[in-house]
Structures are given as structure tokens and as C-alpha cells.
Amino acid sequence: MAAGVERAGLRAQEQFGAGIGLGIVQRLVEAHGGTIIVENAPGGGAVFTVRLQAPPDDR
């Protein structure tokens, strides 16, 4: 898991893959001032919540 991502009772990492996908997403989201929260999903798995700020309203 990428450092800095909030975790809430996650299962062990999958056996396959390089594990860099979440790290890439985290860097992109943080570069835009956002956050990622990871939580257990009901019945198994995980829910990833990405929050980004809306652009300023230039009306």
C-alpha cells in the first residue's frame, strides 16, 4: 500500500501484480489537492473513495 493512503482494516495484498497502481493514483490525486480513503466493503473487498476539489466558479 502506498504510504499516506488512509487505511481501515484492509485485507492482505493480492498475490499478483506489482502493487504500483494505487501509488500512481495517490500521486495524481494529491497533485490535484485531493485525498484517497480505503475502507472494507460489505461482504469483502474494498471501497476506494477519491475526493477532489471542484474548480473555482468563474461566473
XYZ file of C-alpha atoms in Angstrom:
59
model
C 0.000 0.000 0.000
C 1.288 3.410 -0.857
C 2.439 5.492 2.085
C -0.011 8.183 3.105
C -3.187 6.411 1.958
C -5.676 6.150 4.791
C -6.445 2.526 5.663
C -9.384 0.996 7.502
C -8.898 -2.739 8.178
C -7.630 -3.822 4.765
C -7.074 -7.430 3.782
C -3.656 -8.744 2.809
C -2.310 -7.643 -0.572
C -3.152 -9.714 -3.639
C -0.512 -12.229 -4.699
C -0.346 -10.938 -8.281
C 0.677 -7.594 -9.722
C 3.391 -5.101 -8.970
C 1.295 -3.109 -6.492
C 2.113 0.270 -8.038
C -1.383 1.171 -9.313
C -2.617 2.726 -6.073
C 0.658 4.610 -5.684
C 0.194 6.155 -9.132
C -3.406 7.096 -8.361
C -2.354 8.553 -5.000
C 0.271 10.800 -6.609
C -2.177 12.029 -9.251
C -4.906 12.742 -6.701
C -2.545 14.511 -4.288
C -1.076 16.558 -7.154
C -4.586 17.936 -7.626
C -5.133 18.599 -3.905
C -7.320 15.538 -3.322
C -7.390 12.581 -0.945
C -7.954 8.809 -1.143
C -9.703 6.821 1.589
C -9.787 2.998 1.565
C -12.390 1.066 3.560
C -13.655 -2.507 3.802
C -16.627 -3.220 1.557
C -19.608 -5.085 2.996
C -19.214 -8.747 2.051
C -15.493 -8.414 1.249
C -13.242 -6.373 -0.960
C -12.515 -2.683 -0.609
C -14.068 0.680 -1.378
C -11.748 3.421 -2.637
C -13.058 6.968 -2.251
C -11.265 9.700 -4.207
C -12.095 13.285 -3.266
C -11.101 16.223 -5.455
C -11.976 19.879 -5.065
C -14.242 21.393 -7.682
C -12.637 24.111 -9.790
C -13.473 27.695 -8.802
C -16.719 29.047 -10.181
C -15.707 31.895 -12.524
C -19.162 33.408 -13.138
